[in-house]
């Protein structure tokens, strides 16, 4: 059958053009109005309240799909970079006495455990090579070694503690701190890490002990852990207070 063109009258064309233009103007006006409205809303932890609501909702939504069987992609050791980027240094003040360091674990009110680096190194070692992702937009395949947090928790009988909702980790000077939901800290790829590229962690990478948590963005990988505590409420979180997502899952 021969192709039949649909003709549109001059009048209809003008009408369609005017309607399209009006829709365009309305969209622009809504965008400007919406933007102004958003910026008039009160802040909640460093961002406008409606945005904070969306972040919290997304975190809750994606946590439904979290599973210990969902592993971050791993790579052969040969894929790991030798020059590992050093990003943040909050909470890593000068004058830190590494020789006197012990990991402080607050099991409960008045029950605090102190663990030395040698005691941590005596636990089964796990290595991981994965793509470390920073919220700023860069990523790097890097190689880490340490003890699984879940193995550590088992060894130190943190059974009732790990039934709570969150873990808080804080640097010795309290200048950087993160809160992690319990399923993520107990994930089989989450490490209390003391090695990078098969050698002790360099000072600026968090010596003597840092967190490596491949299911989260870089902001949660706290360097130079001083103390750990457990809580049912969200522990304070450095970047959350500055407008970022609390969950920060990948
Ligand atoms: N103590 C401390 N830990 C920190 C930070 C920091 O500023 N201080 N920055 C975080 C951020 S934003 C990222 S991306 C990673 C970077 O780790 P790297 O320096 O080993 O690359 O560390 C995280 N851990
Ligand atoms: Mo980051």
Short mmCIF file of C-alpha atoms and ligand atoms in Angstrom, two decimals:
data_model
loop_
_atom_site.label_atom_id
_atom_site.label_comp_id
_atom_site.label_asym_id
_atom_site.label_seq_id
_atom_site.Cartn_x
_atom_site.Cartn_y
_atom_site.Cartn_z
CA UNK A 1 0.00 0.00 0.00
CA UNK A 2 1.38 3.43 -0.83
CA UNK A 3 2.40 5.54 2.14
CA UNK A 4 -0.18 8.14 3.03
CA UNK A 5 1.08 11.32 4.65
CA UNK A 6 -0.93 12.87 7.44
CA UNK A 7 -1.36 16.55 6.80
CA UNK A 8 -1.88 18.97 9.64
CA UNK A 9 -3.53 22.31 9.06
CA UNK A 10 -1.74 25.60 9.62
CA UNK A 11 -4.21 26.36 12.43
CA UNK A 12 -3.67 23.08 14.26
CA UNK A 13 0.05 23.53 13.94
CA UNK A 14 -0.13 26.96 15.58
CA UNK A 15 -2.29 25.55 18.39
CA UNK A 16 0.16 22.70 19.04
CA UNK A 17 3.08 25.14 19.10
CA UNK A 18 1.39 27.39 21.63
CA UNK A 19 0.48 24.45 23.89
CA UNK A 20 4.04 23.10 23.77
CA UNK A 21 5.41 26.53 24.63
CA UNK A 22 3.00 26.93 27.57
CA UNK A 23 3.94 23.51 28.94
CA UNK A 24 7.61 24.50 28.65
CA UNK A 25 7.00 27.77 30.58
CA UNK A 26 5.04 25.94 33.31
CA UNK A 27 7.85 23.40 33.74
CA UNK A 28 10.46 26.15 34.09
CA UNK A 29 8.28 28.01 36.61
CA UNK A 30 7.76 24.81 38.65
CA UNK A 31 11.49 24.11 38.63
CA UNK A 32 12.33 27.61 39.88
CA UNK A 33 9.55 27.54 42.46
CA UNK A 34 10.59 24.03 43.62
CA UNK A 35 14.23 25.05 43.94
CA UNK A 36 13.35 28.14 45.99
CA UNK A 37 10.97 26.15 48.19
CA UNK A 38 13.61 23.45 48.82
CA UNK A 39 16.16 26.01 49.92
CA UNK A 40 13.69 27.60 52.35
CA UNK A 41 13.18 24.26 54.16
CA UNK A 42 14.91 23.76 57.50
CA UNK A 43 18.17 21.79 57.53
CA UNK A 44 18.42 18.32 58.95
CA UNK A 45 22.01 17.11 59.35
CA UNK A 46 23.59 19.38 56.79
CA UNK A 47 20.96 19.18 54.05
CA UNK A 48 17.39 20.38 53.45
CA UNK A 49 14.84 18.29 55.33
CA UNK A 50 13.06 16.92 52.20
CA UNK A 51 16.42 15.80 50.75
CA UNK A 52 17.34 14.16 54.05
CA UNK A 53 14.00 12.31 53.90
CA UNK A 54 14.81 11.00 50.42
CA UNK A 55 18.31 9.89 51.54
CA UNK A 56 16.86 8.11 54.59
CA UNK A 57 14.16 6.48 52.50
CA UNK A 58 16.68 5.26 49.89
CA UNK A 59 18.90 3.84 52.65
CA UNK A 60 15.96 1.95 54.16
CA UNK A 61 14.85 0.73 50.75
CA UNK A 62 18.23 -0.60 49.65
CA UNK A 63 18.96 -2.19 53.03
CA UNK A 64 16.07 -4.57 52.27
CA UNK A 65 18.21 -6.16 49.56
CA UNK A 66 21.34 -6.42 51.69
CA UNK A 67 22.64 -9.94 52.05
CA UNK A 68 25.84 -11.66 53.18
CA UNK A 69 25.67 -13.62 49.92
CA UNK A 70 25.99 -10.42 47.88
CA UNK A 71 29.71 -9.92 47.68
CA UNK A 72 31.55 -6.92 46.29
CA UNK A 73 33.45 -7.85 43.13
CA UNK A 74 37.03 -8.96 43.84
CA UNK A 75 40.17 -8.88 41.66
CA UNK A 76 43.47 -10.74 41.44
CA UNK A 77 46.28 -9.23 43.55
CA UNK A 78 48.05 -8.24 40.32
CA UNK A 79 45.21 -5.81 39.53
CA UNK A 80 45.84 -3.75 42.69
CA UNK A 81 47.54 -0.36 42.34
CA UNK A 82 50.89 0.26 44.05
CA UNK A 83 50.36 3.97 44.64
CA UNK A 84 47.25 4.06 46.77
CA UNK A 85 45.60 7.43 46.95
CA UNK A 86 45.50 9.16 50.33
CA UNK A 87 42.29 11.07 50.65
CA UNK A 88 41.00 12.37 53.99
CA UNK A 89 43.05 13.05 57.10
CA UNK A 90 40.38 14.19 59.54
CA UNK A 91 40.86 12.69 62.97
CA UNK A 92 44.50 11.85 62.21
CA UNK A 93 46.14 14.60 64.22
CA UNK A 94 49.89 14.76 64.74
CA UNK A 95 51.22 13.58 68.07
CA UNK A 96 49.42 10.26 67.90
CA UNK A 97 51.36 7.70 69.91
CA UNK A 98 51.06 4.50 67.89
CA UNK A 99 53.24 2.52 70.31
CA UNK A 100 50.72 3.03 73.11
CA UNK A 101 47.75 2.22 70.90
CA UNK A 102 45.16 -0.36 71.88
CA UNK A 103 41.77 -0.84 70.32
CA UNK A 104 39.13 0.17 72.82
CA UNK A 105 35.89 -1.82 72.58
CA UNK A 106 33.03 -0.62 74.77
CA UNK A 107 31.06 -3.81 75.34
CA UNK A 108 28.63 -2.15 77.71
CA UNK A 109 28.51 0.43 80.49
CA UNK A 110 31.62 -0.16 82.64
CA UNK A 111 32.82 -3.12 80.54
CA UNK A 112 35.58 -1.98 78.20
CA UNK A 113 37.94 -4.26 76.38
CA UNK A 114 41.44 -3.21 75.22
CA UNK A 115 42.94 -5.22 72.38
CA UNK A 116 46.53 -4.92 71.13
CA UNK A 117 47.58 -5.05 67.49
CA UNK A 118 49.40 -8.36 68.12
CA UNK A 119 46.20 -9.88 69.51
CA UNK A 120 44.32 -8.73 66.40
CA UNK A 121 47.05 -10.11 64.12
CA UNK A 122 46.80 -13.47 65.91
CA UNK A 123 43.23 -13.90 64.59
CA UNK A 124 42.59 -15.56 61.19
CA UNK A 125 43.72 -13.22 58.42
CA UNK A 126 41.55 -12.36 55.41
CA UNK A 127 42.74 -10.50 52.32
CA UNK A 128 40.67 -8.66 49.77
CA UNK A 129 41.32 -6.88 46.47
CA UNK A 130 38.36 -4.74 45.48
CA UNK A 131 37.43 -1.47 43.80
CA UNK A 132 37.52 1.19 46.51
CA UNK A 133 34.95 3.87 45.65
CA UNK A 134 34.92 7.41 46.97
CA UNK A 135 31.77 9.51 46.85
CA UNK A 136 33.85 12.25 45.15
CA UNK A 137 33.86 10.14 42.00
CA UNK A 138 37.19 8.28 41.94
CA UNK A 139 37.83 4.60 42.47
CA UNK A 140 40.90 2.38 42.76
CA UNK A 141 41.48 -1.36 42.87
CA UNK A 142 43.36 -1.87 46.15
CA UNK A 143 44.64 -4.78 48.23
CA UNK A 144 44.01 -5.03 51.98
CA UNK A 145 44.51 -7.56 54.77
CA UNK A 146 43.11 -7.92 58.26
CA UNK A 147 40.59 -9.77 60.37
CA UNK A 148 36.93 -10.01 59.45
CA UNK A 149 34.91 -7.95 61.88
CA UNK A 150 32.60 -10.96 62.31
CA UNK A 151 35.59 -13.15 63.33
CA UNK A 152 36.71 -10.49 65.77
CA UNK A 153 33.19 -10.30 67.25
CA UNK A 154 33.09 -14.07 67.64
CA UNK A 155 36.51 -14.22 69.32
CA UNK A 156 35.61 -11.49 71.84
CA UNK A 157 32.09 -12.80 72.55
CA UNK A 158 30.31 -9.73 71.25
CA UNK A 159 27.12 -11.75 70.77
CA UNK A 160 24.64 -9.47 72.54
CA UNK A 161 26.38 -6.39 71.13
CA UNK A 162 26.08 -7.56 67.53
CA UNK A 163 22.35 -7.99 68.00
CA UNK A 164 22.05 -4.22 68.26
CA UNK A 165 21.37 -2.00 65.24
CA UNK A 166 24.62 -0.06 64.82
CA UNK A 167 28.35 0.10 65.46
CA UNK A 168 30.14 3.39 66.02
CA UNK A 169 33.84 3.80 65.23
CA UNK A 170 35.88 6.80 66.36
CA UNK A 171 39.50 7.94 65.83
CA UNK A 172 41.66 8.29 68.98
CA UNK A 173 41.37 12.11 68.82
CA UNK A 174 37.59 11.86 68.09
CA UNK A 175 38.06 14.04 64.99
CA UNK A 176 36.48 11.50 62.59
CA UNK A 177 33.71 9.08 63.38
CA UNK A 178 31.34 6.81 61.49
CA UNK A 179 28.21 4.82 62.23
CA UNK A 180 27.63 1.51 60.44
CA UNK A 181 24.48 -0.61 60.37
CA UNK A 182 25.06 -4.05 61.91
CA UNK A 183 24.43 -6.15 58.76
CA UNK A 184 27.15 -4.20 56.92
CA UNK A 185 29.80 -4.48 59.67
CA UNK A 186 29.07 -8.23 59.97
CA UNK A 187 29.32 -8.72 56.19
CA UNK A 188 32.01 -11.33 55.32
CA UNK A 189 34.11 -8.76 53.39
CA UNK A 190 34.27 -6.19 56.20
CA UNK A 191 37.74 -6.08 57.78
CA UNK A 192 39.50 -4.57 60.73
CA UNK A 193 42.45 -3.95 58.45
CA UNK A 194 46.16 -3.71 59.37
CA UNK A 195 47.83 -4.41 56.00
CA UNK A 196 47.92 -2.76 52.58
CA UNK A 197 49.69 -4.44 49.64
CA UNK A 198 50.96 -7.14 52.03
CA UNK A 199 52.74 -4.63 54.33
CA UNK A 200 51.72 -2.89 57.56
CA UNK A 201 49.37 0.03 56.88
CA UNK A 202 51.24 3.27 56.25
CA UNK A 203 50.55 5.98 58.83
CA UNK A 204 48.45 8.09 56.41
CA UNK A 205 46.39 5.02 55.46
CA UNK A 206 45.31 4.56 59.06
CA UNK A 207 48.09 2.71 60.91
CA UNK A 208 47.67 0.68 63.07
CA UNK A 209 44.08 -0.30 62.24
CA UNK A 210 41.40 0.94 59.82
CA UNK A 211 38.04 -0.21 58.62
CA UNK A 212 37.68 -1.75 55.15
CA UNK A 213 34.02 -2.17 54.26
CA UNK A 214 33.61 -2.86 50.51
CA UNK A 215 29.80 -2.69 50.68
CA UNK A 216 30.05 1.04 51.51
CA UNK A 217 31.50 4.18 49.98
CA UNK A 218 34.95 5.41 51.09
CA UNK A 219 33.57 7.84 53.68
CA UNK A 220 32.74 4.87 55.94
CA UNK A 221 36.23 3.27 55.78
CA UNK A 222 37.48 4.99 58.93
CA UNK A 223 41.26 5.21 59.22
CA UNK A 224 43.06 4.93 62.59
CA UNK A 225 40.35 3.29 64.70
CA UNK A 226 40.57 4.31 68.35
CA UNK A 227 37.36 2.97 69.78
CA UNK A 228 34.31 0.94 68.89
CA UNK A 229 30.90 0.97 70.55
CA UNK A 230 27.47 -0.54 69.92
CA UNK A 231 24.09 1.16 69.88
CA UNK A 232 20.49 0.77 68.78
CA UNK A 233 20.42 4.44 67.69
CA UNK A 234 22.45 5.85 64.82
CA UNK A 235 25.92 6.75 66.18
CA UNK A 236 27.27 10.19 65.17
CA UNK A 237 28.69 10.19 61.63
CA UNK A 238 31.11 12.82 60.30
CA UNK A 239 29.86 13.05 56.70
CA UNK A 240 26.22 12.47 57.62
CA UNK A 241 26.43 15.65 59.69
CA UNK A 242 27.74 17.38 56.56
CA UNK A 243 24.79 16.44 54.37
CA UNK A 244 25.72 12.96 53.08
CA UNK A 245 23.70 9.77 53.13
CA UNK A 246 23.97 7.87 56.45
CA UNK A 247 23.70 4.46 54.80
CA UNK A 248 26.16 5.20 51.93
CA UNK A 249 25.80 1.65 50.60
CA UNK A 250 27.01 0.37 47.24
N1 LIG B 1 40.29 9.10 59.93
C1 LIG B 1 39.81 9.32 58.69
N2 LIG B 1 39.38 8.27 57.96
C2 LIG B 1 38.90 8.49 56.71
C3 LIG B 1 38.81 9.78 56.16
C4 LIG B 1 39.28 10.85 56.95
O1 LIG B 1 39.26 12.04 56.56
N3 LIG B 1 39.78 10.59 58.20
N4 LIG B 1 38.32 9.96 54.88
C5 LIG B 1 37.46 8.90 54.33
C6 LIG B 1 37.27 9.03 52.89
S1 LIG B 1 36.24 10.26 52.32
C7 LIG B 1 37.82 8.15 51.99
S2 LIG B 1 37.46 8.19 50.34
C8 LIG B 1 38.78 7.13 52.46
C9 LIG B 1 40.06 7.29 51.72
O2 LIG B 1 40.97 6.30 52.09
P1 LIG B 1 42.44 6.41 51.63
O3 LIG B 1 42.99 7.71 52.17
O4 LIG B 1 43.08 5.19 52.14
O5 LIG B 1 42.39 6.46 50.11
O6 LIG B 1 39.05 7.22 53.83
C10 LIG B 1 37.98 7.51 54.65
N5 LIG B 1 38.45 7.41 56.01
MO1 LIG B 2 35.79 9.70 50.16
#
